[in-house]
Short mmCIF file of C-alpha atoms in Angstrom, two decimals:
data_model
loop_
_atom_site.label_atom_id
_atom_site.label_comp_id
_atom_site.label_asym_id
_atom_site.label_seq_id
_atom_site.Cartn_x
_atom_site.Cartn_y
_atom_site.Cartn_z
CA UNK H 283 40.07 14.66 -18.78
CA UNK H 284 42.90 12.26 -19.62
CA UNK H 285 43.95 11.66 -23.22
CA UNK H 286 42.84 8.44 -24.97
CA UNK H 287 45.36 5.62 -24.84
CA UNK H 288 43.48 3.85 -27.63
CA UNK H 289 41.52 5.45 -30.48
CA UNK H 290 39.59 3.31 -32.95
CA UNK H 291 37.89 4.88 -35.97
CA UNK H 292 35.71 3.03 -38.47
CA UNK H 293 37.12 -0.42 -37.65
CA UNK H 294 36.08 -3.07 -40.17
CA UNK H 295 36.88 -6.78 -40.07
CA UNK H 296 35.63 -9.29 -42.62
CA UNK H 297 36.41 -13.01 -42.73
CA UNK H 298 36.48 -14.82 -46.06
CA UNK H 299 34.23 -17.88 -46.15
CA UNK H 300 34.89 -18.51 -49.83
CA UNK H 301 36.07 -16.51 -52.80
CA UNK H 302 32.86 -14.48 -53.03
CA UNK H 303 31.41 -14.86 -49.52
CA UNK H 304 32.47 -12.86 -46.46
CA UNK H 305 31.36 -12.71 -42.84
CA UNK H 306 30.94 -9.05 -41.88
CA UNK H 307 32.13 -9.43 -38.29
CA UNK H 308 32.86 -5.76 -37.50
CA UNK H 309 31.33 -2.88 -39.42
CA UNK H 310 32.69 0.64 -38.92
CA UNK H 311 33.18 0.60 -35.15
CA UNK H 312 34.60 3.73 -33.46
CA UNK H 313 35.48 4.31 -29.79
CA UNK H 314 38.30 5.37 -27.50
CA UNK H 315 39.67 4.29 -24.12
CA UNK H 316 41.30 6.79 -21.80
CA UNK H 317 44.22 6.12 -19.48
CA UNK H 318 43.01 4.41 -16.32
CA UNK H 319 39.56 3.73 -17.80
CA UNK H 320 37.73 0.43 -18.24
CA UNK H 321 35.51 0.14 -21.30
CA UNK H 322 32.92 -2.63 -21.12
CA UNK H 323 32.04 -4.23 -24.45
CA UNK H 324 28.72 -6.09 -24.49
CA UNK H 325 26.44 -7.79 -26.99
CA UNK H 326 25.08 -11.18 -27.97
CA UNK H 327 27.24 -13.98 -29.34
CA UNK H 328 28.36 -13.05 -32.83
CA UNK H 329 28.22 -9.30 -32.16
CA UNK H 330 31.93 -8.87 -32.86
CA UNK H 331 33.17 -8.34 -29.29
CA UNK H 332 36.13 -10.70 -29.38
CA UNK H 333 37.04 -9.77 -32.95
CA UNK H 334 37.34 -6.13 -31.90
CA UNK H 335 39.49 -7.07 -28.92
CA UNK H 336 41.88 -9.13 -31.02
CA UNK H 337 41.99 -6.46 -33.72
CA UNK H 338 42.92 -3.53 -31.49
CA UNK H 339 46.00 -5.32 -30.19
CA UNK H 340 46.75 -6.58 -33.69
CA UNK H 341 46.29 -10.29 -33.12
CA UNK H 342 44.01 -9.88 -36.15
CA UNK H 343 44.68 -7.58 -39.10
CA UNK H 344 41.80 -5.14 -39.71
CA UNK H 345 40.05 -5.04 -43.07
CA UNK H 346 39.59 -1.28 -42.74
CA UNK H 347 39.54 1.65 -40.35
CA UNK H 348 42.22 3.13 -38.11
CA UNK H 349 43.69 2.02 -34.77
CA UNK H 350 45.87 4.46 -32.83
CA UNK H 351 47.71 3.39 -29.70
CA UNK H 352 49.28 6.21 -27.67
CA UNK H 353 48.88 8.45 -30.71
CA UNK H 354 50.62 6.05 -33.11
CA UNK H 355 48.79 4.53 -36.06
CA UNK H 356 49.27 0.76 -35.70
CA UNK H 357 46.58 -0.30 -38.18
CA UNK H 358 48.84 -1.69 -40.87
CA UNK H 359 52.01 -2.44 -38.94
CA UNK H 360 53.70 -5.70 -40.00
CA UNK H 361 53.90 -8.47 -37.41
CA UNK H 362 57.60 -7.76 -36.80
CA UNK H 363 56.70 -4.19 -35.78
CA UNK H 364 53.72 -5.31 -33.68
CA UNK H 365 55.82 -7.68 -31.57
CA UNK H 366 57.55 -4.97 -29.49
CA UNK H 367 54.15 -3.34 -28.88
CA UNK H 368 52.95 -6.47 -27.07
CA UNK H 369 54.87 -5.33 -23.99
CA UNK H 370 52.45 -2.40 -23.80
CA UNK H 371 49.30 -4.19 -25.00
CA UNK H 372 48.28 -7.48 -23.40
CA UNK H 373 45.28 -9.79 -23.57
CA UNK H 374 43.65 -12.17 -21.08
CA UNK H 375 41.57 -14.85 -22.78
CA UNK H 376 38.36 -16.58 -21.72
CA UNK H 377 39.78 -20.08 -21.34
CA UNK H 378 42.96 -20.21 -19.22
CA UNK H 379 43.38 -23.93 -19.89
CA UNK H 380 43.95 -23.38 -23.61
CA UNK H 381 45.88 -20.12 -23.12
CA UNK H 382 48.70 -21.76 -21.15
CA UNK H 383 51.20 -24.37 -22.33
CA UNK H 384 50.51 -27.46 -20.19
CA UNK H 385 54.15 -28.59 -20.39
CA UNK H 386 55.64 -25.43 -18.86
CA UNK H 387 55.79 -24.77 -15.12
CA UNK H 388 53.78 -21.87 -13.70
CA UNK H 389 56.83 -19.81 -12.76
CA UNK H 390 58.21 -20.02 -16.29
CA UNK H 391 54.81 -19.16 -17.77
CA UNK H 392 54.61 -15.99 -15.68
CA UNK H 393 58.21 -15.08 -16.54
CA UNK H 394 57.80 -15.70 -20.28
CA UNK H 395 56.77 -12.10 -21.19
CA UNK H 396 59.77 -10.83 -19.24
CA UNK H 397 62.05 -13.06 -21.29
CA UNK H 398 60.53 -11.76 -24.52
CA UNK H 399 60.34 -8.06 -23.71
CA UNK H 400 63.00 -7.25 -21.09
CA UNK H 401 66.71 -7.76 -20.52
CA UNK H 402 66.34 -9.17 -17.03
CA UNK H 403 68.58 -12.06 -16.06
CA UNK H 404 67.12 -15.50 -15.36
CA UNK H 405 67.43 -14.90 -11.61
CA UNK H 406 65.74 -11.51 -11.90
CA UNK H 407 62.92 -13.05 -13.93
CA UNK H 408 62.38 -15.72 -11.27
CA UNK H 409 62.21 -13.09 -8.53
CA UNK H 410 59.83 -10.97 -10.59
CA UNK H 411 57.63 -14.01 -11.34
CA UNK H 412 57.37 -14.76 -7.62
CA UNK H 413 56.44 -11.14 -6.87
CA UNK H 414 53.80 -11.23 -9.61
CA UNK H 415 52.38 -14.49 -8.28
CA UNK H 416 52.04 -12.99 -4.82
CA UNK H 417 50.46 -9.87 -6.33
CA UNK H 418 47.68 -11.92 -7.94
CA UNK H 419 47.24 -13.90 -4.71
CA UNK H 420 49.00 -17.09 -5.70
CA UNK H 421 51.32 -18.80 -3.24
CA UNK H 422 54.98 -19.08 -4.37
CA UNK H 423 54.96 -22.89 -4.05
CA UNK H 424 52.60 -23.02 -7.04
CA UNK H 425 55.38 -21.71 -9.29
CA UNK H 426 56.94 -25.17 -9.61
CA UNK H 427 53.68 -26.84 -10.62
CA UNK H 428 52.15 -27.42 -14.04
CA UNK H 429 48.82 -25.94 -15.22
CA UNK H 430 46.96 -29.24 -14.77
CA UNK H 431 47.65 -29.04 -11.03
CA UNK H 432 45.85 -25.69 -10.60
CA UNK H 433 42.17 -24.76 -10.49
CA UNK H 434 40.48 -22.60 -13.11
CA UNK H 435 40.56 -19.56 -10.85
CA UNK H 436 44.25 -20.05 -10.12
CA UNK H 437 45.02 -20.44 -13.83
CA UNK H 438 43.20 -17.20 -14.65
CA UNK H 439 45.31 -15.47 -12.00
CA UNK H 440 48.38 -16.86 -13.77
CA UNK H 441 47.11 -15.35 -17.03
CA UNK H 442 46.59 -12.00 -15.32
CA UNK H 443 50.08 -12.15 -13.80
CA UNK H 444 51.50 -12.75 -17.29
CA UNK H 445 49.46 -9.86 -18.66
CA UNK H 446 50.72 -7.34 -16.09
CA UNK H 447 54.33 -8.60 -16.08
CA UNK H 448 55.57 -5.92 -18.50
CA UNK H 449 53.44 -3.10 -17.00
CA UNK H 450 51.25 -2.67 -20.11
CA UNK H 451 49.29 0.50 -20.84
CA UNK H 452 46.30 -1.45 -22.23
CA UNK H 453 44.87 -4.82 -21.19
CA UNK H 454 42.11 -6.49 -23.22
CA UNK H 455 40.14 -9.00 -21.15
CA UNK H 456 37.99 -11.32 -23.25
CA UNK H 457 35.33 -12.96 -21.05
CA UNK H 458 37.96 -13.49 -18.29
CA UNK H 459 35.46 -14.70 -15.68
CA UNK H 460 32.80 -16.50 -17.71
CA UNK H 461 34.24 -19.99 -17.15
CA UNK H 462 34.69 -19.49 -13.39
CA UNK H 463 32.44 -20.15 -10.41
CA UNK H 464 30.63 -17.15 -8.95
CA UNK H 465 32.80 -16.95 -5.82
CA UNK H 466 36.00 -17.22 -7.85
CA UNK H 467 34.67 -14.64 -10.30
CA UNK H 468 34.21 -12.09 -7.52
CA UNK H 469 37.84 -12.52 -6.46
CA UNK H 470 39.09 -11.96 -10.01
CA UNK H 471 37.00 -8.79 -10.39
CA UNK H 472 38.31 -7.46 -7.09
CA UNK H 473 41.86 -8.17 -8.25
CA UNK H 474 41.30 -6.38 -11.58
CA UNK H 475 39.91 -3.32 -9.79
CA UNK H 476 42.96 -3.22 -7.52
CA UNK H 477 45.36 -3.55 -10.46
CA UNK H 478 43.65 -0.74 -12.35
CA UNK H 479 43.88 1.54 -9.33
CA UNK H 480 47.55 0.69 -8.78
CA UNK H 481 48.84 0.72 -12.35
CA UNK H 482 46.53 3.15 -14.14
CA UNK H 483 46.30 0.73 -17.05
CA UNK H 484 43.41 1.13 -19.48
CA UNK H 485 41.23 -1.96 -19.85
CA UNK H 486 38.78 -3.29 -22.40
CA UNK H 487 36.47 -5.71 -20.61
CA UNK H 488 34.56 -7.95 -23.03
CA UNK H 489 31.66 -9.88 -21.51
CA UNK H 490 28.09 -11.06 -21.93
CA UNK H 491 27.63 -10.87 -18.14
CA UNK H 492 25.97 -7.49 -17.58
CA UNK H 493 26.33 -7.64 -13.80
CA UNK H 494 30.09 -8.04 -14.12
CA UNK H 495 30.33 -5.25 -16.68
CA UNK H 496 28.30 -2.94 -14.46
CA UNK H 497 30.68 -3.52 -11.55
CA UNK H 498 33.96 -2.96 -13.36
CA UNK H 499 33.34 -0.62 -16.32
CA UNK H 500 33.41 3.17 -16.56
CA UNK H 501 31.79 3.27 -20.00
CA UNK H 502 29.96 0.71 -22.13
CA UNK H 503 30.02 -0.06 -25.84
CA UNK H 504 26.90 -1.98 -26.91
CA UNK H 505 27.31 -4.01 -30.12
CA UNK H 506 24.79 -5.61 -32.43
CA UNK H 507 25.91 -7.59 -35.49
CA UNK H 508 29.30 -5.88 -35.57
CA UNK H 509 28.02 -2.30 -35.23
CA UNK H 510 27.88 0.06 -32.25
CA UNK H 511 24.30 0.81 -31.22
CA UNK H 512 25.08 2.68 -28.00
CA UNK H 513 28.16 4.16 -26.32
CA UNK H 514 27.85 5.89 -22.95
CA UNK H 515 28.87 5.97 -19.28
CA UNK H 516 27.94 2.71 -17.56
CA UNK H 517 25.45 4.17 -15.09
CA UNK H 518 23.65 5.99 -17.89
CA UNK H 519 23.21 2.87 -20.01
CA UNK H 520 21.84 0.83 -17.12
CA UNK H 521 19.55 3.61 -15.88
CA UNK H 522 18.32 5.06 -19.17
CA UNK H 523 19.42 3.14 -22.26
CA UNK H 524 18.42 4.98 -25.44
CA UNK H 525 18.68 2.31 -28.11
CA UNK H 526 15.87 -0.29 -28.22
CA UNK H 527 18.39 -3.14 -28.33
CA UNK H 528 20.25 -1.75 -25.29
CA UNK H 529 16.93 -1.49 -23.45
CA UNK H 530 16.20 -5.16 -24.14
CA UNK H 531 19.72 -6.17 -23.15
CA UNK H 532 19.71 -4.21 -19.90
CA UNK H 533 16.28 -5.56 -18.94
CA UNK H 534 17.84 -9.02 -18.74
CA UNK H 535 20.05 -7.82 -15.87
CA UNK H 536 18.62 -8.87 -12.50
CA UNK H 537 18.44 -6.01 -9.97
CA UNK H 538 20.08 -6.32 -6.56
CA UNK H 539 16.70 -5.93 -4.84
CA UNK H 540 14.89 -9.33 -4.93
CA UNK H 541 11.53 -7.57 -4.47
CA UNK H 542 12.03 -5.20 -7.38
CA UNK H 543 9.53 -5.33 -10.23
CA UNK H 544 11.20 -6.62 -13.37
CA UNK H 545 10.51 -4.98 -16.71
CA UNK H 546 11.67 -7.46 -19.31
CA UNK H 547 11.79 -6.56 -22.96
CA UNK H 548 11.12 -9.64 -25.09
CA UNK H 549 12.51 -9.50 -28.62
CA UNK H 550 10.89 -11.33 -31.53
CA UNK H 551 12.04 -11.88 -35.09
CA UNK H 552 15.07 -13.35 -36.82
CA UNK H 553 18.66 -12.16 -36.46
CA UNK H 554 20.03 -11.25 -39.91
CA UNK H 555 22.98 -13.22 -41.25
CA UNK H 556 26.38 -11.47 -40.94
CA UNK H 557 27.10 -12.84 -44.41
CA UNK H 558 24.18 -10.95 -45.95
CA UNK H 559 23.43 -7.92 -43.79
CA UNK H 560 20.27 -6.00 -44.73
CA UNK H 561 20.21 -2.29 -45.56
CA UNK H 562 19.23 0.25 -42.94
CA UNK H 563 19.31 -0.58 -39.24
CA UNK H 564 20.42 -4.19 -38.72
CA UNK H 565 18.21 -4.42 -35.63
CA UNK H 566 15.03 -3.45 -37.51
CA UNK H 567 13.89 -7.06 -38.02
CA UNK H 568 13.64 -7.52 -34.22
CA UNK H 569 12.80 -4.00 -33.09
CA UNK H 570 9.27 -3.40 -31.73
CA UNK H 571 9.41 0.31 -32.63
CA UNK H 572 10.87 -0.01 -36.14
CA UNK H 573 9.14 1.82 -38.99
CA UNK H 574 9.70 1.42 -42.75
CA UNK H 575 12.48 4.02 -42.91
CA UNK H 576 14.48 1.99 -40.34
CA UNK H 577 14.86 -0.74 -42.98
CA UNK H 578 16.23 1.75 -45.51
CA UNK H 579 18.28 4.42 -43.72
CA UNK H 580 21.45 3.58 -41.80
CA UNK H 581 21.34 5.35 -38.41
CA UNK H 582 24.34 7.37 -37.25
CA UNK H 583 25.86 7.14 -33.78
CA UNK H 584 24.60 10.55 -32.64
CA UNK H 585 24.57 12.34 -29.30
CA UNK H 586 21.46 11.67 -27.22
CA UNK H 587 19.72 14.87 -26.09
CA UNK H 588 22.85 16.85 -26.96
CA UNK H 589 25.06 14.80 -24.61
CA UNK H 590 28.31 14.03 -26.46
CA UNK H 591 29.19 11.40 -23.84
CA UNK H 592 26.02 9.44 -24.60
CA UNK H 593 25.60 8.28 -28.20
CA UNK H 594 23.12 5.91 -29.82
CA UNK H 595 22.36 4.80 -33.37
CA UNK H 596 18.57 4.92 -33.66
CA UNK H 597 16.45 6.95 -36.07
CA UNK H 598 13.51 6.98 -33.67
CA UNK H 599 15.28 8.84 -30.85
CA UNK H 600 14.74 12.20 -32.57
CA UNK H 601 11.02 11.39 -32.71
CA UNK H 602 10.86 10.40 -29.05
CA UNK H 603 9.63 6.97 -30.14
CA UNK H 604 12.61 4.82 -29.15
CA UNK H 605 11.13 3.25 -25.99
CA UNK H 606 10.03 -0.36 -26.40
CA UNK H 607 7.18 -2.00 -24.44
CA UNK H 608 7.93 -4.19 -21.44
CA UNK H 609 6.39 -7.29 -19.95
CA UNK H 610 6.26 -6.74 -16.19
CA UNK H 611 6.65 -9.53 -13.65
CA UNK H 612 5.31 -8.91 -10.17
CA UNK H 613 8.64 -9.71 -8.53
CA UNK H 614 12.17 -10.74 -9.47
#
């Protein structure tokens, strides 16, 4: 088993709303990503997915916890020390239109990381930018154009070319396909799979699209209100999710077989405010199998059935009472 390229322990991130009010965006999150592995990060809006992604590559400063990249503690590094690390840690954002300077030509945008992090000459950077464009399936003639002249799919390929320009060890992809058409999305996913196989880079793939996550991820981190509720190999989560929230989330994923019987878990109740999180399990107010102790005791992220690779934070697993009822439709 390969060593982790990224290790996160007890990550906390709070945002100040006022002097005495904080948004608890991330609450004690721990995980690791191995070399050549893709970790899918899923959860509803406001679950802390993007905040975690920005924190691990130090675009945000953590409130607490530890982040180790290639064995080095980078949690509290000043910005000046983080800058050289950006050659090894890159991010692809959801919206390529806002991620790229509209006044800079495509070739210069792709070459920009090379200018910042290498000693290549201008001619060498141009040649490398052309090679990168071809690698992400862009034609070289696009290099002289401006972002407004390209489609959304082409712009996201530009962002990916920029991200791989310095051969990073870790790439964080924050909803990289959510703004794209389905056909374009498939091409981007195919490209990412090829790049992972070729470069061995570790990836964190943040998305609300479960079908996409299932296709590209090796393991999945399921978040709810800034906390990890389940952490396991992808196939295991989709086939046999242990946490009630994961079960509800996975039931929303449409199966490939159009004649398959759907088992949808419908959640009721209010989502607690991240400003005033309740004690105990934060999912208890919506959980069909919650009991009084769930609203008092904070569940630990423990191994499920002794499997250290499959962990879930639910008090009811030990009792065998963690399965929630489903509403069955006759067909998908």
